[in-house]
One Martini backbone bead per residue (centre of mass of N, CA, C, O) as a GRO file, in nm:
protein
  158
    1MET     BB    1  -1.876   0.254   2.570
    2THR     BB    2  -2.160   0.312   2.441
    3ARG     BB    3  -2.381   0.239   2.201
    4ALA     BB    4  -2.474   0.531   2.150
    5ALA     BB    5  -2.191   0.655   2.120
    6ALA     BB    6  -2.097   0.477   1.886
    7GLY     BB    7  -2.318   0.574   1.691
    8LYS     BB    8  -2.235   0.872   1.688
    9ILE     BB    9  -1.948   0.830   1.588
   10ALA     BB   10  -2.026   0.692   1.325
   11GLY     BB   11  -2.185   0.934   1.213
   12ILE     BB   12  -1.953   1.135   1.216
   13ALA     BB   13  -1.762   0.968   1.035
   14LEU     BB   14  -1.944   0.958   0.791
   15ILE     BB   15  -1.967   1.262   0.735
   16ALA     BB   16  -1.663   1.334   0.740
   17GLY     BB   17  -1.563   1.123   0.533
   18LEU     BB   18  -1.740   1.213   0.293
   19SER     BB   19  -1.649   1.504   0.287
   20ALA     BB   20  -1.348   1.441   0.231
   21ALA     BB   21  -1.375   1.266  -0.022
   22VAL     BB   22  -1.507   1.488  -0.196
   23THR     BB   23  -1.320   1.729  -0.154
   24GLU     BB   24  -1.063   1.599  -0.256
   25MET     BB   25  -1.168   1.531  -0.549
   26ILE     BB   26  -1.234   1.821  -0.636
   27VAL     BB   27  -0.922   1.881  -0.635
   28VAL     BB   28  -0.764   1.643  -0.764
   29LEU     BB   29  -0.876   1.608  -1.052
   30PRO     BB   30  -0.777   1.879  -1.179
   31PHE     BB   31  -0.477   1.861  -1.094
   32ARG     BB   32  -0.405   1.594  -1.238
   33TYR     BB   33  -0.473   1.695  -1.516
   34TRP     BB   34  -0.286   1.945  -1.519
   35LEU     BB   35  -0.008   1.796  -1.441
   36VAL     BB   36  -0.060   1.479  -1.607
   37GLY     BB   37  -0.343   1.404  -1.758
   38ALA     BB   38  -0.539   1.280  -1.550
   39THR     BB   39  -0.808   1.115  -1.532
   40PRO     BB   40  -1.048   0.996  -1.333
   41THR     BB   41  -1.000   0.705  -1.414
   42VAL     BB   42  -0.695   0.701  -1.346
   43VAL     BB   43  -0.711   0.782  -1.052
   44PHE     BB   44  -0.886   0.534  -0.960
   45GLN     BB   45  -0.694   0.320  -1.070
   46PHE     BB   46  -0.458   0.397  -0.893
   47ILE     BB   47  -0.594   0.328  -0.630
   48ALA     BB   48  -0.651   0.026  -0.715
   49SER     BB   49  -0.344  -0.056  -0.747
   50GLY     BB   50  -0.302  -0.134  -0.449
   51ALA     BB   51  -0.462  -0.415  -0.512
   52LEU     BB   52  -0.403  -0.482  -0.844
   53GLY     BB   53  -0.207  -0.322  -0.973
   54ARG     BB   54  -0.156  -0.293  -1.311
   55ARG     BB   55  -0.443  -0.413  -1.378
   56ALA     BB   56  -0.615  -0.157  -1.322
   57PHE     BB   57  -0.560  -0.029  -1.622
   58GLN     BB   58  -0.749  -0.288  -1.750
   59ALA     BB   59  -1.032  -0.295  -1.562
   60GLY     BB   60  -1.186  -0.043  -1.568
   61MET     BB   61  -1.472   0.006  -1.393
   62TYR     BB   62  -1.389  -0.176  -1.165
   63ALA     BB   63  -1.144   0.000  -1.074
   64VAL     BB   64  -1.295   0.259  -1.029
   65LEU     BB   65  -1.486   0.151  -0.807
   66LEU     BB   66  -1.262   0.056  -0.622
   67GLY     BB   67  -1.128   0.333  -0.585
   68ILE     BB   68  -1.370   0.469  -0.458
   69GLY     BB   69  -1.398   0.272  -0.221
   70VAL     BB   70  -1.116   0.307  -0.099
   71HIS     BB   71  -1.124   0.610  -0.058
   72THR     BB   72  -1.372   0.606   0.128
   73LEU     BB   73  -1.266   0.416   0.346
   74ILE     BB   74  -1.024   0.587   0.429
   75SER     BB   75  -1.195   0.832   0.512
   76LEU     BB   76  -1.364   0.693   0.732
   77VAL     BB   77  -1.134   0.594   0.911
   78SER     BB   78  -1.001   0.868   0.954
   79ALA     BB   79  -1.249   1.000   1.090
   80ALA     BB   80  -1.274   0.805   1.326
   81LEU     BB   81  -0.995   0.858   1.449
   82PHE     BB   82  -1.036   1.159   1.492
   83ALA     BB   83  -1.289   1.149   1.667
   84LEU     BB   84  -1.161   0.991   1.899
   85ALA     BB   85  -0.940   1.200   1.958
   86ALA     BB   86  -1.138   1.449   1.999
   87LEU     BB   87  -1.265   1.331   2.256
   88ARG     BB   88  -0.998   1.331   2.425
   89TRP     BB   89  -0.892   1.603   2.263
   90ASP     BB   90  -1.014   1.924   2.254
   91TRP     BB   91  -0.796   2.074   2.091
   92LEU     BB   92  -0.881   1.960   1.813
   93ARG     BB   93  -1.158   2.127   1.821
   94ARG     BB   94  -1.031   2.426   1.868
   95HIS     BB   95  -0.799   2.352   1.620
   96THR     BB   96  -0.881   2.269   1.313
   97VAL     BB   97  -0.664   2.369   1.117
   98LEU     BB   98  -0.418   2.254   1.262
   99SER     BB   99  -0.514   1.961   1.311
  100GLY     BB  100  -0.594   1.903   1.015
  101SER     BB  101  -0.321   1.955   0.886
  102ALA     BB  102  -0.166   1.745   1.049
  103TYR     BB  103  -0.345   1.508   0.960
  104GLY     BB  104  -0.285   1.540   0.658
  105ILE     BB  105   0.014   1.480   0.681
  106LEU     BB  106  -0.015   1.200   0.798
  107ALA     BB  107  -0.180   1.083   0.566
  108PHE     BB  108   0.029   1.137   0.347
  109LEU     BB  109   0.258   0.966   0.466
  110VAL     BB  110   0.109   0.700   0.469
  111MET     BB  111   0.031   0.693   0.170
  112SER     BB  112   0.323   0.748   0.038
  113PHE     BB  113   0.502   0.521   0.226
  114ILE     BB  114   0.283   0.267   0.252
  115VAL     BB  115   0.029   0.227   0.068
  116LEU     BB  116   0.073   0.452  -0.200
  117PRO     BB  117   0.305   0.539  -0.386
  118LEU     BB  118   0.413   0.833  -0.506
  119PRO     BB  119   0.525   1.038  -0.702
  120ARG     BB  120   0.844   1.234  -0.680
  121SER     BB  121   0.755   1.487  -0.780
  122PRO     BB  122   0.747   1.802  -0.666
  123ALA     BB  123   0.463   1.884  -0.764
  124LEU     BB  124   0.307   1.634  -0.657
  125PHE     BB  125   0.399   1.645  -0.367
  126ALA     BB  126   0.298   1.932  -0.294
  127THR     BB  127   0.007   1.898  -0.384
  128SER     BB  128  -0.065   1.650  -0.210
  129LEU     BB  129  -0.006   1.776   0.062
  130CYS     BB  130  -0.208   2.014   0.045
  131ILE     BB  131  -0.459   1.844  -0.002
  132HIS     BB  132  -0.442   1.681   0.261
  133MET     BB  133  -0.461   1.920   0.448
  134PHE     BB  134  -0.721   2.102   0.314
  135ALA     BB  135  -0.913   1.850   0.172
  136PHE     BB  136  -0.895   1.644   0.434
  137GLY     BB  137  -0.817   1.727   0.728
  138VAL     BB  138  -0.994   1.979   0.774
  139PRO     BB  139  -1.275   1.858   0.721
  140ILE     BB  140  -1.260   1.651   0.942
  141ALA     BB  141  -1.217   1.846   1.180
  142VAL     BB  142  -1.464   2.029   1.143
  143VAL     BB  143  -1.690   1.819   1.142
  144CYS     BB  144  -1.623   1.678   1.404
  145ALA     BB  145  -1.635   1.922   1.591
  146ARG     BB  146  -1.927   2.010   1.534
  147LEU     BB  147  -2.068   1.734   1.600
  148ILE     BB  148  -1.962   1.696   1.884
  149GLU     BB  149  -2.069   1.966   2.004
  150ARG     BB  150  -2.378   1.891   1.934
  151SER     BB  151  -2.336   1.675   2.111
  152ASP     BB  152  -2.296   1.483   2.416
  153LEU     BB  153  -1.970   1.429   2.360
  154GLY     BB  154  -1.834   1.739   2.404
  155HIS     BB  155  -1.688   1.691   2.662
  156SER     BB  156  -1.431   1.774   2.831
  157ARG     BB  157  -1.099   1.574   2.871
  158SER     BB  158  -0.832   1.808   2.853
   0.00000   0.00000   0.00000
């Protein structure tokens, strides 16, 4: 991979990752409040608790900013991985809703069972799964596909 191609992929990942990070939180924040009464502060402290443990809930704005940063970093890395896969398999770019939904399921499983276990209530489980599919995976797939196709990177390879 050339340096120019790597730069383009990084730019695609940046735009797709930020799009997914914002889109997901636009959906997550009201749903978490509605389902369990969690304010945005608590949501981001929960994300930070993956690094800080229970101290995150007493760490105030520091934990909120850490949670925002961790959420954004995960979104950026996820978008970069999808962009690299979409360069290799053009099917991912041609079927963005399906590939993005599947990628959202994968992200949900990794987050729920490896990174930061979520509460196991059926309502939270189902809501989180749907949010990861449609407000995280699909935006990554759509943005990556459109930007790859607009670049000179979008030549079919599979």
